[in-house]
CSV table of C-alpha atoms in Angstrom, one decimal:
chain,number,residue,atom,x,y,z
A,1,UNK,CA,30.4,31.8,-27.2
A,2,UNK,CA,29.9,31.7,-23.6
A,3,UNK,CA,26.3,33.0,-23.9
A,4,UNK,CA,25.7,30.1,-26.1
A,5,UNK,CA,27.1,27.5,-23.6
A,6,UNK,CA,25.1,28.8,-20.4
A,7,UNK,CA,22.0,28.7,-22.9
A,8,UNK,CA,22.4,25.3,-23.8
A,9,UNK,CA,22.9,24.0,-19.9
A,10,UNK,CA,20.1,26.0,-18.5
A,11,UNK,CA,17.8,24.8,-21.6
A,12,UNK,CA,18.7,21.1,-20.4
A,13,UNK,CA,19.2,20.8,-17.1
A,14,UNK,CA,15.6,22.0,-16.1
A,15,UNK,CA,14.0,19.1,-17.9
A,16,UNK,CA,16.0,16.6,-17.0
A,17,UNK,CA,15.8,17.5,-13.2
A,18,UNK,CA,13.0,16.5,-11.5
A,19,UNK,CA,11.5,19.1,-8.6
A,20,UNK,CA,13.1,18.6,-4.9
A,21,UNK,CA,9.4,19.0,-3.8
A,22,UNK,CA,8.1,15.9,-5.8
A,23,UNK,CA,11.3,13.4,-5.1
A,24,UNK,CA,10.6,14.9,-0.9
A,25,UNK,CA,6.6,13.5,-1.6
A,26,UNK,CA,7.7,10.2,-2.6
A,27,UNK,CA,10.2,10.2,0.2
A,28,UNK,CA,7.4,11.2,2.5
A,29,UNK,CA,4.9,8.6,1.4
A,30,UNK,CA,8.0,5.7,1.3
A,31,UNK,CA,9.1,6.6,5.0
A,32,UNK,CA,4.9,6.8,5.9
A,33,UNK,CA,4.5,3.4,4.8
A,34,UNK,CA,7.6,2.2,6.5
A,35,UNK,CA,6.7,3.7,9.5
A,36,UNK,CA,3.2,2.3,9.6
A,37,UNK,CA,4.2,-1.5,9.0
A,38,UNK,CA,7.1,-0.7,12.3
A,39,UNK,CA,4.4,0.7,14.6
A,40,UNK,CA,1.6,-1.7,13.5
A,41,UNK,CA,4.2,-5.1,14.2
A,42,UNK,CA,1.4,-6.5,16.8
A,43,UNK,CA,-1.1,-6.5,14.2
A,44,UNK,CA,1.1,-8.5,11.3
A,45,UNK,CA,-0.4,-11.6,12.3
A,46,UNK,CA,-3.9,-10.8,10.5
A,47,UNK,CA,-3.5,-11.1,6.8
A,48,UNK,CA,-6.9,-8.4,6.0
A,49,UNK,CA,-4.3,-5.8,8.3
A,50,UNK,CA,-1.4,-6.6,6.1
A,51,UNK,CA,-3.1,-6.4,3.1
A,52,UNK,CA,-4.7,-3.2,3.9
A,53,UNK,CA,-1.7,-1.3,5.1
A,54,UNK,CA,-0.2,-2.7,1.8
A,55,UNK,CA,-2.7,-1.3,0.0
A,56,UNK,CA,-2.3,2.3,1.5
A,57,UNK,CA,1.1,2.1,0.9
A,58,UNK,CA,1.0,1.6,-2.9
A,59,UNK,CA,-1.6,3.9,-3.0
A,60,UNK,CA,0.3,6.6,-1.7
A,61,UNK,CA,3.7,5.3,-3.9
A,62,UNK,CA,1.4,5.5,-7.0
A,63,UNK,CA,0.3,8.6,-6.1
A,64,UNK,CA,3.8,10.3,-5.8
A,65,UNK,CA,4.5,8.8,-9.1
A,66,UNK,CA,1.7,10.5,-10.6
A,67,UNK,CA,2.3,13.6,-9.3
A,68,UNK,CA,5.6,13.4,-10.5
A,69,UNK,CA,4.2,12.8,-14.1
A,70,UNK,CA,1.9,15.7,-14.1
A,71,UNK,CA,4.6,18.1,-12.9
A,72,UNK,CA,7.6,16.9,-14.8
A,73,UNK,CA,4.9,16.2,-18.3
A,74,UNK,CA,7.1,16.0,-21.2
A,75,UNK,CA,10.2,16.3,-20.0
A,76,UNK,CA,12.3,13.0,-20.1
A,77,UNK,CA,11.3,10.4,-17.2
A,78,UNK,CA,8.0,11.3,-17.2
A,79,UNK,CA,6.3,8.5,-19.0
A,80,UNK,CA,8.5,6.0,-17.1
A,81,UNK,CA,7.2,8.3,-14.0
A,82,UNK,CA,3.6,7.4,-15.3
A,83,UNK,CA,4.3,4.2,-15.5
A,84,UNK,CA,5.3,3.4,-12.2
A,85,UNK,CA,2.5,4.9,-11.2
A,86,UNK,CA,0.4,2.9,-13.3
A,87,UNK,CA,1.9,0.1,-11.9
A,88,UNK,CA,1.9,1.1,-8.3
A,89,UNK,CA,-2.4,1.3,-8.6
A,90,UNK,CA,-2.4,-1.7,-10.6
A,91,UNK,CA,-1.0,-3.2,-7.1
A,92,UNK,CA,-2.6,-1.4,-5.3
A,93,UNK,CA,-6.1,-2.7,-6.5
A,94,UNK,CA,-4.8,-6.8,-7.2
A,95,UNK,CA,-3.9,-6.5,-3.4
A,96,UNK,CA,-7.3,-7.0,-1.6
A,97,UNK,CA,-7.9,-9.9,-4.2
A,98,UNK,CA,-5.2,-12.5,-3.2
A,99,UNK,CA,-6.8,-14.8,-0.9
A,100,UNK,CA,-4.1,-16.5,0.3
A,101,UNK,CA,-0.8,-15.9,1.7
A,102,UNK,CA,0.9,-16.8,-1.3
A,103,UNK,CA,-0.8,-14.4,-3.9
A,104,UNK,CA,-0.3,-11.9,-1.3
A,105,UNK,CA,3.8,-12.2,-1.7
A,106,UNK,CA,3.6,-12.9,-5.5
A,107,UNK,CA,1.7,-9.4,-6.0
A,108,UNK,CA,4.2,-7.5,-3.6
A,109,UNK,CA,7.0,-9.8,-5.9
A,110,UNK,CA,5.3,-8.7,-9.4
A,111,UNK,CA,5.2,-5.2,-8.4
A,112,UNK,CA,8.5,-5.0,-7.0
A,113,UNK,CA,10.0,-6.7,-10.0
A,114,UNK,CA,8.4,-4.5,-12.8
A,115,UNK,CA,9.1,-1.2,-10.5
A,116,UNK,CA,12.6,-2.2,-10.3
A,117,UNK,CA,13.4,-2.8,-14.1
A,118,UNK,CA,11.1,0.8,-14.7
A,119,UNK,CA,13.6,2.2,-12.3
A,120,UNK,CA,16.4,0.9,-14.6
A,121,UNK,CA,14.8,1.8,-17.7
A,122,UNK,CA,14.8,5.7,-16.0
A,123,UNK,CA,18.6,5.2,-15.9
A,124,UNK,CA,19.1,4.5,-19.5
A,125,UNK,CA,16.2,6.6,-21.0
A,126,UNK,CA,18.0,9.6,-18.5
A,127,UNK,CA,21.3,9.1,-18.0
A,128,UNK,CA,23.7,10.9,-16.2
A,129,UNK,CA,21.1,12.8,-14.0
A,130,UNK,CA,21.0,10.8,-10.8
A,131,UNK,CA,22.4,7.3,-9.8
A,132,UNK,CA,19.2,6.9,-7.7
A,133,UNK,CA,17.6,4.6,-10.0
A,134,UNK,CA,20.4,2.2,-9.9
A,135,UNK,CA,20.3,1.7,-5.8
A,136,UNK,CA,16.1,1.7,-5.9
A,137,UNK,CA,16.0,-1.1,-8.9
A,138,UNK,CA,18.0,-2.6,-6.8
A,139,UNK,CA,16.5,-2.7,-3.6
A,140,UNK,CA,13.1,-3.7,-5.6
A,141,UNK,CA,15.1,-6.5,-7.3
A,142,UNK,CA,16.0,-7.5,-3.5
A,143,UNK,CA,12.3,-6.8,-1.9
A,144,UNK,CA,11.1,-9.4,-5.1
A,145,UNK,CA,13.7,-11.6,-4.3
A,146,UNK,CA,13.4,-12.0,-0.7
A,147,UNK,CA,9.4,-11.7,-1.2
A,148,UNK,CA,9.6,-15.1,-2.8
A,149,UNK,CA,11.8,-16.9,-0.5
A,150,UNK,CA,9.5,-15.8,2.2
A,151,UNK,CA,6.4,-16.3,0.4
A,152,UNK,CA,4.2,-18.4,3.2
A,153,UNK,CA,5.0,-15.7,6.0
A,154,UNK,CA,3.0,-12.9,5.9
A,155,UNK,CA,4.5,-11.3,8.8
A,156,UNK,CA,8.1,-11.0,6.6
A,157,UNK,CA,6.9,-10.3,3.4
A,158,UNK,CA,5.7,-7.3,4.9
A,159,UNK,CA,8.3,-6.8,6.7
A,160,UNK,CA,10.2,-7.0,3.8
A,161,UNK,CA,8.3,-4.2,2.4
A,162,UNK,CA,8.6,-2.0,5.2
A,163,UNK,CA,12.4,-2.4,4.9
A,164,UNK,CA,12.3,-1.7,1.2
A,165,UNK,CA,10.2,1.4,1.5
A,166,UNK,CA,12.2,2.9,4.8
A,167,UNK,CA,15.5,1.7,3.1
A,168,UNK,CA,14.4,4.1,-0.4
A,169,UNK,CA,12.8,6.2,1.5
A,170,UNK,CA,16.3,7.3,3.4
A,171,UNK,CA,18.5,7.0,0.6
A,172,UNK,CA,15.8,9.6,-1.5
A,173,UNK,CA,16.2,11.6,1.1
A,174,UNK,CA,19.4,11.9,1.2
A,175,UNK,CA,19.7,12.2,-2.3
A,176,UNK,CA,16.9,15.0,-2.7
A,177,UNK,CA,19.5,17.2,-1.0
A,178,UNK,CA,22.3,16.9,-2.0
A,179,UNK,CA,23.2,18.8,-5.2
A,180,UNK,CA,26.5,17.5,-6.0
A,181,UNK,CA,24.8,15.4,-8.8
A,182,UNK,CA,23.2,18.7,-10.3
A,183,UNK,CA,26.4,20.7,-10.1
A,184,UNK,CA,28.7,18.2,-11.6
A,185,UNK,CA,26.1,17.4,-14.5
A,186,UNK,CA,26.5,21.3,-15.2
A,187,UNK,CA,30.2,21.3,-14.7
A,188,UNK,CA,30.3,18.7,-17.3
A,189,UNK,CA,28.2,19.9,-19.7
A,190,UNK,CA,30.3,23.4,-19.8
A,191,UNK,CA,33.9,21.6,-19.9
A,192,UNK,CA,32.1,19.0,-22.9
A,193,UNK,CA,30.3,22.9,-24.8
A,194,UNK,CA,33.3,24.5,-23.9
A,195,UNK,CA,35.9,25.4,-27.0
A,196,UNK,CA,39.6,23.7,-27.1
């Protein structure tokens, strides 16, 4: 019986778990971007610099997100993976054709809004796995929100996005190492297989 049990975790928890090597490459392109807008503030007055460091930043988001659906392909989260990935290039590309101020922060708003309820769709199409979906929706909800509010200063909104992406960034970080998510999944999934 116990052979059965250890089958059945080790059979789920290795699709379900995404690679610490994938969640570290959108950590590393999150804390890049951050980094970029914090050491380029002089330059934030020019709205061809924002929109081009913008644009390098989704790039490099989409691209983590489609690395992570090639790796992770068919396992569960990988078409919400895909997606945001979709979406990140789709931003990426609608960027350099705002011409004002304005479109600038509703395209950073759009994307951030439709990343954020992806994330949350992860959360309910995988649940159980991670919580990190819950506290990035989140933070795009609030990059969308304040986006908005902020809309005719180009200087905040992407400062706003530098927060958001150092902000994830640090807290998938974190997460990518620590494994007391992992080992209390399996715990639970050998107390729930295990017989009364």
């Amino acid at each position: 019986m116990t052979t059965a049990v250890s089958q059945s975790v080790t059979s789920v928890t290795p699709d379900s778990a995404t690679p610490r090597a994938i969640r570290l490459t959108r950590v590393a392109m999150l804390l890049a971007v951050g980094m970029a807008i914090t050491f380029t503030a002089t330059q934030h007055e020019r709205l061809a610099f924002d929109v081009a460091v913008t644009v390098c930043g989704l790039a490099g988001i989409a691209l983590a997100h489609l690395a992570h659906a090639m790796v992770c392909r068919g396992r569960v989260g990988s078409g919400v993976a895909l997606s945001l990935g979709i979406v990140s290039l789709a931003a990426a590309i609608a960027v350099p054709f705002t011409v004002s101020v304005v479109g600038y922060a509703l395209v950073i708003a759009a994307w951030a809004l439709i990343s954020s309820l992806l994330e949350f769709l992860s959360a309910v199409v995988n649940p159980g796995v991670r919580q990190d979906t819950t506290i990035v929706g989140g933070a795009g909800i609030l990059l969308a929100l304040f986006t908005l509010l902020a809309r005719e200063d180009p200087v905040a909104v992407v400062g706003f996005f530098g927060a958001y992406a150092i902000i994830t960034g640090v807290f998938l970080g974190i997460s990518a190492f620590d494994g007391r998510g992992a080992a209390a999944k399996s715990s639970a999934l050998l107390d729930t297989n295990s017989p009364s």
